[in-house]
């Protein structure tokens, strides 16, 4: 089964956790007009808790809507909209199976009056060769909006306590643009992640000498007939990292 393949892919803990953050940011940005007036400071909040026994990811994004719930948990489905972050695509499923044998998703979409809970047990799915898992629904306040993913019975790839600081550093870097733009607050084990802009090297050309220059090259181009765009910069830091 494809589930078993997911357990053996080459991955890193910070990349696996980033898939959940991608989903949260994508959900928030797609519904920013609704969520900004509702959320504290108009921002998205993502909380990641990592322990020896479980990993939990909580957000106050829009939640998974009724129309997307089935698609979100069909393993072979890819996102309908590929222009943004990979909302509810393969990444969340691959990461969950890579990190754990048992995971639960609780989600309440804004404006809907049901909370949905999805439970995935890898052993049960494999033993019974399941192709679908039931979704439990219970009444809820239509104004609530969140998604909580809890991973238990963690795999051998679960983050160790020594990896936590590295995970914080990587996530701060990956989502630097969103953190700087005050779009999201990301917490890992109750610590708010911050991105500190590195100092760019200002020095003469290493061959030609002369006056000091800032070692930064801005890039802004498109390809595939303008359908895809890349914008950012390449730089040499003042201190190697």
PDB file of C-alpha atoms in Angstrom:
ATOM      1  CA  UNK A   1       0.000   0.000   0.000  1.00  0.00           C
ATOM      2  CA  UNK A   2       1.027   3.586  -0.593  1.00  0.00           C
ATOM      3  CA  UNK A   3       0.850   4.213   3.166  1.00  0.00           C
ATOM      4  CA  UNK A   4       3.887   2.014   3.736  1.00  0.00           C
ATOM      5  CA  UNK A   5       5.853   3.920   1.110  1.00  0.00           C
ATOM      6  CA  UNK A   6       5.249   7.187   2.971  1.00  0.00           C
ATOM      7  CA  UNK A   7       7.037   5.817   6.046  1.00  0.00           C
ATOM      8  CA  UNK A   8      10.223   5.235   4.068  1.00  0.00           C
ATOM      9  CA  UNK A   9      10.572   8.508   2.193  1.00  0.00           C
ATOM     10  CA  UNK A  10      13.581  10.726   2.853  1.00  0.00           C
ATOM     11  CA  UNK A  11      12.400  13.565   5.076  1.00  0.00           C
ATOM     12  CA  UNK A  12      13.365  15.829   7.949  1.00  0.00           C
ATOM     13  CA  UNK A  13      11.318  16.740  11.010  1.00  0.00           C
ATOM     14  CA  UNK A  14      11.226  20.473  10.252  1.00  0.00           C
ATOM     15  CA  UNK A  15      10.072  19.812   6.681  1.00  0.00           C
ATOM     16  CA  UNK A  16       7.353  17.446   7.902  1.00  0.00           C
ATOM     17  CA  UNK A  17       6.082  20.030  10.390  1.00  0.00           C
ATOM     18  CA  UNK A  18       6.243  22.764   7.754  1.00  0.00           C
ATOM     19  CA  UNK A  19       3.536  20.949   5.778  1.00  0.00           C
ATOM     20  CA  UNK A  20       1.050  21.673   8.562  1.00  0.00           C
ATOM     21  CA  UNK A  21       2.090  25.324   8.736  1.00  0.00           C
ATOM     22  CA  UNK A  22       1.672  25.557   4.950  1.00  0.00           C
ATOM     23  CA  UNK A  23      -1.892  24.335   5.309  1.00  0.00           C
ATOM     24  CA  UNK A  24      -2.669  26.845   8.049  1.00  0.00           C
ATOM     25  CA  UNK A  25      -1.227  29.807   6.145  1.00  0.00           C
ATOM     26  CA  UNK A  26      -2.981  28.794   2.930  1.00  0.00           C
ATOM     27  CA  UNK A  27      -6.315  28.474   4.737  1.00  0.00           C
ATOM     28  CA  UNK A  28      -5.830  31.852   6.407  1.00  0.00           C
ATOM     29  CA  UNK A  29      -4.819  33.663   3.239  1.00  0.00           C
ATOM     30  CA  UNK A  30      -7.711  32.229   1.229  1.00  0.00           C
ATOM     31  CA  UNK A  31     -10.150  33.615   3.790  1.00  0.00           C
ATOM     32  CA  UNK A  32      -8.236  36.638   5.092  1.00  0.00           C
ATOM     33  CA  UNK A  33     -11.197  38.977   4.517  1.00  0.00           C
ATOM     34  CA  UNK A  34     -13.207  36.994   7.080  1.00  0.00           C
ATOM     35  CA  UNK A  35     -10.459  36.007   9.498  1.00  0.00           C
ATOM     36  CA  UNK A  36      -8.510  39.259   9.920  1.00  0.00           C
ATOM     37  CA  UNK A  37     -11.394  41.036  11.715  1.00  0.00           C
ATOM     38  CA  UNK A  38     -11.961  37.943  13.898  1.00  0.00           C
ATOM     39  CA  UNK A  39      -8.456  36.907  14.957  1.00  0.00           C
ATOM     40  CA  UNK A  40      -6.447  38.719  17.642  1.00  0.00           C
ATOM     41  CA  UNK A  41      -4.311  41.387  15.932  1.00  0.00           C
ATOM     42  CA  UNK A  42      -5.724  40.174  12.635  1.00  0.00           C
ATOM     43  CA  UNK A  43      -3.105  37.414  12.499  1.00  0.00           C
ATOM     44  CA  UNK A  44      -2.961  33.683  12.101  1.00  0.00           C
ATOM     45  CA  UNK A  45      -1.730  31.720  15.110  1.00  0.00           C
ATOM     46  CA  UNK A  46      -0.106  28.297  14.756  1.00  0.00           C
ATOM     47  CA  UNK A  47       0.947  26.391  17.872  1.00  0.00           C
ATOM     48  CA  UNK A  48       3.161  23.310  17.602  1.00  0.00           C
ATOM     49  CA  UNK A  49       3.676  21.175  20.700  1.00  0.00           C
ATOM     50  CA  UNK A  50       6.303  18.442  20.586  1.00  0.00           C
ATOM     51  CA  UNK A  51       6.656  15.882  23.385  1.00  0.00           C
ATOM     52  CA  UNK A  52       7.990  12.353  23.651  1.00  0.00           C
ATOM     53  CA  UNK A  53       4.445  10.991  23.454  1.00  0.00           C
ATOM     54  CA  UNK A  54       2.622  13.236  20.997  1.00  0.00           C
ATOM     55  CA  UNK A  55       2.847  16.120  18.538  1.00  0.00           C
ATOM     56  CA  UNK A  56       0.002  18.610  18.269  1.00  0.00           C
ATOM     57  CA  UNK A  57      -0.526  21.360  15.705  1.00  0.00           C
ATOM     58  CA  UNK A  58      -3.297  23.899  16.377  1.00  0.00           C
ATOM     59  CA  UNK A  59      -4.368  26.924  14.361  1.00  0.00           C
ATOM     60  CA  UNK A  60      -7.099  29.556  14.202  1.00  0.00           C
ATOM     61  CA  UNK A  61      -7.347  29.509  10.404  1.00  0.00           C
ATOM     62  CA  UNK A  62     -10.619  28.988   8.568  1.00  0.00           C
ATOM     63  CA  UNK A  63     -10.939  25.263   9.215  1.00  0.00           C
ATOM     64  CA  UNK A  64     -11.572  22.556   6.643  1.00  0.00           C
ATOM     65  CA  UNK A  65     -14.853  23.227   4.874  1.00  0.00           C
ATOM     66  CA  UNK A  66     -17.416  20.547   4.093  1.00  0.00           C
ATOM     67  CA  UNK A  67     -16.602  20.722   0.376  1.00  0.00           C
ATOM     68  CA  UNK A  68     -12.907  20.038   1.051  1.00  0.00           C
ATOM     69  CA  UNK A  69     -13.045  17.474   3.839  1.00  0.00           C
ATOM     70  CA  UNK A  70     -13.280  14.368   1.695  1.00  0.00           C
ATOM     71  CA  UNK A  71     -10.582  15.646  -0.648  1.00  0.00           C
ATOM     72  CA  UNK A  72      -8.363  16.477   2.305  1.00  0.00           C
ATOM     73  CA  UNK A  73      -8.236  12.853   3.403  1.00  0.00           C
ATOM     74  CA  UNK A  74      -8.133  10.985   0.125  1.00  0.00           C
ATOM     75  CA  UNK A  75      -4.511   9.979  -0.197  1.00  0.00           C
ATOM     76  CA  UNK A  76      -4.283  10.229  -3.951  1.00  0.00           C
ATOM     77  CA  UNK A  77      -5.851  13.671  -4.254  1.00  0.00           C
ATOM     78  CA  UNK A  78      -3.794  16.773  -4.979  1.00  0.00           C
ATOM     79  CA  UNK A  79      -4.925  20.354  -4.347  1.00  0.00           C
ATOM     80  CA  UNK A  80      -7.415  21.848  -6.777  1.00  0.00           C
ATOM     81  CA  UNK A  81      -5.605  25.168  -6.556  1.00  0.00           C
ATOM     82  CA  UNK A  82      -1.865  24.782  -7.097  1.00  0.00           C
ATOM     83  CA  UNK A  83      -1.088  28.498  -7.155  1.00  0.00           C
ATOM     84  CA  UNK A  84      -0.493  28.873  -3.427  1.00  0.00           C
ATOM     85  CA  UNK A  85       0.778  26.754  -0.566  1.00  0.00           C
ATOM     86  CA  UNK A  86      -0.192  23.097  -0.656  1.00  0.00           C
ATOM     87  CA  UNK A  87      -3.458  23.324   1.279  1.00  0.00           C
ATOM     88  CA  UNK A  88      -4.682  19.862   2.355  1.00  0.00           C
ATOM     89  CA  UNK A  89      -2.658  18.177  -0.362  1.00  0.00           C
ATOM     90  CA  UNK A  90      -0.424  15.147  -0.052  1.00  0.00           C
ATOM     91  CA  UNK A  91       1.955  16.860   2.346  1.00  0.00           C
ATOM     92  CA  UNK A  92      -0.228  16.671   5.445  1.00  0.00           C
ATOM     93  CA  UNK A  93      -0.935  12.985   4.918  1.00  0.00           C
ATOM     94  CA  UNK A  94       2.657  12.069   4.123  1.00  0.00           C
ATOM     95  CA  UNK A  95       3.952  13.984   7.164  1.00  0.00           C
ATOM     96  CA  UNK A  96       1.391  12.444   9.491  1.00  0.00           C
ATOM     97  CA  UNK A  97       2.184   8.896   8.412  1.00  0.00           C
ATOM     98  CA  UNK A  98       5.936   9.610   8.453  1.00  0.00           C
ATOM     99  CA  UNK A  99       5.746  10.904  12.022  1.00  0.00           C
ATOM    100  CA  UNK A 100       3.124   8.650  13.605  1.00  0.00           C
ATOM    101  CA  UNK A 101       1.012   5.515  13.493  1.00  0.00           C
ATOM    102  CA  UNK A 102      -2.126   7.209  14.778  1.00  0.00           C
ATOM    103  CA  UNK A 103      -3.376  10.727  14.086  1.00  0.00           C
ATOM    104  CA  UNK A 104      -6.521  12.705  14.622  1.00  0.00           C
ATOM    105  CA  UNK A 105      -7.757  15.826  12.861  1.00  0.00           C
ATOM    106  CA  UNK A 106     -10.424  17.973  14.503  1.00  0.00           C
ATOM    107  CA  UNK A 107     -11.625  20.862  12.386  1.00  0.00           C
ATOM    108  CA  UNK A 108     -14.350  23.450  12.637  1.00  0.00           C
ATOM    109  CA  UNK A 109     -14.876  25.652   9.587  1.00  0.00           C
ATOM    110  CA  UNK A 110     -16.157  29.170  10.142  1.00  0.00           C
ATOM    111  CA  UNK A 111     -19.847  29.529   9.279  1.00  0.00           C
ATOM    112  CA  UNK A 112     -20.607  25.807   9.548  1.00  0.00           C
ATOM    113  CA  UNK A 113     -22.447  24.284  12.513  1.00  0.00           C
ATOM    114  CA  UNK A 114     -20.561  20.977  12.691  1.00  0.00           C
ATOM    115  CA  UNK A 115     -17.154  20.011  14.057  1.00  0.00           C
ATOM    116  CA  UNK A 116     -15.592  17.164  12.111  1.00  0.00           C
ATOM    117  CA  UNK A 117     -13.143  14.610  13.485  1.00  0.00           C
ATOM    118  CA  UNK A 118     -11.061  12.247  11.374  1.00  0.00           C
ATOM    119  CA  UNK A 119      -9.085   9.398  12.984  1.00  0.00           C
ATOM    120  CA  UNK A 120      -6.388   7.515  11.088  1.00  0.00           C
ATOM    121  CA  UNK A 121      -4.908   4.334  12.573  1.00  0.00           C
ATOM    122  CA  UNK A 122      -2.152   3.002  10.332  1.00  0.00           C
ATOM    123  CA  UNK A 123      -2.273  -0.574  11.656  1.00  0.00           C
ATOM    124  CA  UNK A 124      -6.039  -0.746  11.286  1.00  0.00           C
ATOM    125  CA  UNK A 125      -5.914   0.677   7.769  1.00  0.00           C
ATOM    126  CA  UNK A 126      -3.246  -1.813   6.704  1.00  0.00           C
ATOM    127  CA  UNK A 127      -4.797  -4.848   8.412  1.00  0.00           C
ATOM    128  CA  UNK A 128      -8.265  -4.161   7.024  1.00  0.00           C
ATOM    129  CA  UNK A 129      -7.021  -2.709   3.733  1.00  0.00           C
ATOM    130  CA  UNK A 130      -9.235   0.309   4.208  1.00  0.00           C
ATOM    131  CA  UNK A 131      -9.582   2.825   1.409  1.00  0.00           C
ATOM    132  CA  UNK A 132     -11.733   5.276   3.370  1.00  0.00           C
ATOM    133  CA  UNK A 133     -12.070   6.368   6.978  1.00  0.00           C
ATOM    134  CA  UNK A 134     -15.270   7.683   8.531  1.00  0.00           C
ATOM    135  CA  UNK A 135     -15.585  11.283   9.673  1.00  0.00           C
ATOM    136  CA  UNK A 136     -17.415  11.952  12.935  1.00  0.00           C
ATOM    137  CA  UNK A 137     -19.608  15.069  13.092  1.00  0.00           C
ATOM    138  CA  UNK A 138     -20.942  16.837  16.195  1.00  0.00           C
ATOM    139  CA  UNK A 139     -22.811  20.160  16.550  1.00  0.00           C
ATOM    140  CA  UNK A 140     -20.640  23.235  17.127  1.00  0.00           C
ATOM    141  CA  UNK A 141     -20.788  27.031  17.228  1.00  0.00           C
ATOM    142  CA  UNK A 142     -20.832  28.428  13.697  1.00  0.00           C
ATOM    143  CA  UNK A 143     -18.482  31.263  14.720  1.00  0.00           C
ATOM    144  CA  UNK A 144     -15.668  28.929  15.747  1.00  0.00           C
ATOM    145  CA  UNK A 145     -12.835  28.236  13.321  1.00  0.00           C
ATOM    146  CA  UNK A 146      -9.799  26.037  13.935  1.00  0.00           C
ATOM    147  CA  UNK A 147      -7.971  22.847  13.080  1.00  0.00           C
ATOM    148  CA  UNK A 148      -6.215  20.635  15.633  1.00  0.00           C
ATOM    149  CA  UNK A 149      -4.009  17.766  14.467  1.00  0.00           C
ATOM    150  CA  UNK A 150      -2.757  15.334  17.115  1.00  0.00           C
ATOM    151  CA  UNK A 151      -0.156  12.693  16.301  1.00  0.00           C
ATOM    152  CA  UNK A 152       0.317   9.805  18.743  1.00  0.00           C
ATOM    153  CA  UNK A 153       2.093   6.452  18.740  1.00  0.00           C
ATOM    154  CA  UNK A 154       4.990   8.311  17.181  1.00  0.00           C
ATOM    155  CA  UNK A 155       7.366   6.692  14.713  1.00  0.00           C
ATOM    156  CA  UNK A 156      11.150   6.413  14.927  1.00  0.00           C
ATOM    157  CA  UNK A 157      11.312   9.740  13.103  1.00  0.00           C
ATOM    158  CA  UNK A 158       9.739  11.740  15.922  1.00  0.00           C
ATOM    159  CA  UNK A 159      11.782  14.837  16.844  1.00  0.00           C
ATOM    160  CA  UNK A 160      14.111  14.408  19.789  1.00  0.00           C
ATOM    161  CA  UNK A 161      14.604  17.053  22.452  1.00  0.00           C
ATOM    162  CA  UNK A 162      17.980  17.854  20.893  1.00  0.00           C
ATOM    163  CA  UNK A 163      16.282  18.657  17.571  1.00  0.00           C
ATOM    164  CA  UNK A 164      13.800  21.187  18.945  1.00  0.00           C
ATOM    165  CA  UNK A 165      16.099  24.210  18.688  1.00  0.00           C
ATOM    166  CA  UNK A 166      16.956  23.300  15.093  1.00  0.00           C
ATOM    167  CA  UNK A 167      13.273  22.933  14.233  1.00  0.00           C
ATOM    168  CA  UNK A 168      12.596  26.402  15.632  1.00  0.00           C
ATOM    169  CA  UNK A 169      15.446  27.879  13.609  1.00  0.00           C
ATOM    170  CA  UNK A 170      14.374  26.197  10.366  1.00  0.00           C
ATOM    171  CA  UNK A 171      10.706  27.155  10.716  1.00  0.00           C
ATOM    172  CA  UNK A 172      11.683  30.754  11.517  1.00  0.00           C
ATOM    173  CA  UNK A 173      13.683  30.854   8.305  1.00  0.00           C
ATOM    174  CA  UNK A 174      11.122  29.049   6.114  1.00  0.00           C
ATOM    175  CA  UNK A 175       8.315  31.401   7.158  1.00  0.00           C
ATOM    176  CA  UNK A 176      10.407  34.555   7.530  1.00  0.00           C
ATOM    177  CA  UNK A 177       8.339  36.458   4.968  1.00  0.00           C
ATOM    178  CA  UNK A 178       5.082  35.672   6.764  1.00  0.00           C
ATOM    179  CA  UNK A 179       6.557  36.461  10.184  1.00  0.00           C
ATOM    180  CA  UNK A 180       8.046  39.772   8.992  1.00  0.00           C
ATOM    181  CA  UNK A 181       4.754  40.722   7.330  1.00  0.00           C
ATOM    182  CA  UNK A 182       2.805  40.090  10.558  1.00  0.00           C
ATOM    183  CA  UNK A 183       0.678  37.445   8.885  1.00  0.00           C
ATOM    184  CA  UNK A 184       1.408  34.646  11.355  1.00  0.00           C
ATOM    185  CA  UNK A 185       2.615  33.952  14.882  1.00  0.00           C
ATOM    186  CA  UNK A 186       4.197  30.513  15.097  1.00  0.00           C
ATOM    187  CA  UNK A 187       4.828  28.953  18.490  1.00  0.00           C
ATOM    188  CA  UNK A 188       6.909  25.840  19.106  1.00  0.00           C
ATOM    189  CA  UNK A 189       6.556  24.473  22.631  1.00  0.00           C
ATOM    190  CA  UNK A 190       5.160  27.849  23.735  1.00  0.00           C
ATOM    191  CA  UNK A 191       8.054  29.869  22.270  1.00  0.00           C
ATOM    192  CA  UNK A 192       7.088  32.518  19.724  1.00  0.00           C
ATOM    193  CA  UNK A 193       9.349  32.216  16.711  1.00  0.00           C
ATOM    194  CA  UNK A 194      11.088  35.349  15.511  1.00  0.00           C
ATOM    195  CA  UNK A 195      13.121  36.000  12.407  1.00  0.00           C
ATOM    196  CA  UNK A 196      16.231  38.123  12.788  1.00  0.00           C
ATOM    197  CA  UNK A 197      17.357  39.613   9.506  1.00  0.00           C
ATOM    198  CA  UNK A 198      20.974  38.545   8.902  1.00  0.00           C
ATOM    199  CA  UNK A 199      23.540  41.227   8.179  1.00  0.00           C
ATOM    200  CA  UNK A 200      24.538  41.345   4.507  1.00  0.00           C
ATOM    201  CA  UNK A 201      28.217  41.470   3.636  1.00  0.00           C
ATOM    202  CA  UNK A 202      29.432  44.938   2.702  1.00  0.00           C
ATOM    203  CA  UNK A 203      32.949  44.632   1.325  1.00  0.00           C
ATOM    204  CA  UNK A 204      35.062  45.319  -1.770  1.00  0.00           C
ATOM    205  CA  UNK A 205      34.989  42.848  -4.643  1.00  0.00           C
ATOM    206  CA  UNK A 206      37.250  39.952  -3.782  1.00  0.00           C
ATOM    207  CA  UNK A 207      39.118  40.228  -7.104  1.00  0.00           C
ATOM    208  CA  UNK A 208      38.971  43.869  -8.048  1.00  0.00           C
ATOM    209  CA  UNK A 209      39.080  45.578  -4.672  1.00  0.00           C
ATOM    210  CA  UNK A 210      37.849  49.183  -4.730  1.00  0.00           C
ATOM    211  CA  UNK A 211      34.922  50.553  -2.764  1.00  0.00           C
ATOM    212  CA  UNK A 212      32.800  48.345  -0.547  1.00  0.00           C
ATOM    213  CA  UNK A 213      29.615  47.007  -2.133  1.00  0.00           C
ATOM    214  CA  UNK A 214      26.560  45.307  -0.694  1.00  0.00           C
ATOM    215  CA  UNK A 215      26.656  41.654  -1.742  1.00  0.00           C
ATOM    216  CA  UNK A 216      23.003  41.328  -2.658  1.00  0.00           C
ATOM    217  CA  UNK A 217      21.372  40.560  -5.996  1.00  0.00           C
ATOM    218  CA  UNK A 218      17.634  41.116  -6.364  1.00  0.00           C
ATOM    219  CA  UNK A 219      15.766  38.683  -8.626  1.00  0.00           C
ATOM    220  CA  UNK A 220      12.374  39.127 -10.234  1.00  0.00           C
ATOM    221  CA  UNK A 221      11.443  37.050 -13.263  1.00  0.00           C
ATOM    222  CA  UNK A 222       8.696  34.904 -14.716  1.00  0.00           C
ATOM    223  CA  UNK A 223       8.580  31.758 -16.818  1.00  0.00           C
ATOM    224  CA  UNK A 224       6.065  29.430 -18.458  1.00  0.00           C
ATOM    225  CA  UNK A 225       4.606  32.377 -20.302  1.00  0.00           C
ATOM    226  CA  UNK A 226       4.270  34.443 -17.147  1.00  0.00           C
ATOM    227  CA  UNK A 227       2.281  31.791 -15.256  1.00  0.00           C
ATOM    228  CA  UNK A 228       5.051  31.218 -12.726  1.00  0.00           C
ATOM    229  CA  UNK A 229       7.045  33.935 -10.990  1.00  0.00           C
ATOM    230  CA  UNK A 230      10.093  34.100  -8.774  1.00  0.00           C
ATOM    231  CA  UNK A 231      10.901  37.127  -6.657  1.00  0.00           C
ATOM    232  CA  UNK A 232      13.456  37.575  -3.923  1.00  0.00           C
ATOM    233  CA  UNK A 233      17.179  38.051  -3.561  1.00  0.00           C
ATOM    234  CA  UNK A 234      20.477  36.201  -3.331  1.00  0.00           C
ATOM    235  CA  UNK A 235      23.009  37.441  -0.822  1.00  0.00           C
ATOM    236  CA  UNK A 236      26.290  36.769   0.936  1.00  0.00           C
ATOM    237  CA  UNK A 237      25.968  37.125   4.709  1.00  0.00           C
ATOM    238  CA  UNK A 238      28.449  39.119   6.752  1.00  0.00           C
ATOM    239  CA  UNK A 239      29.003  36.043   8.922  1.00  0.00           C
ATOM    240  CA  UNK A 240      28.768  32.489   7.685  1.00  0.00           C
ATOM    241  CA  UNK A 241      25.809  30.501   9.009  1.00  0.00           C
TER     242      UNK A 241
END
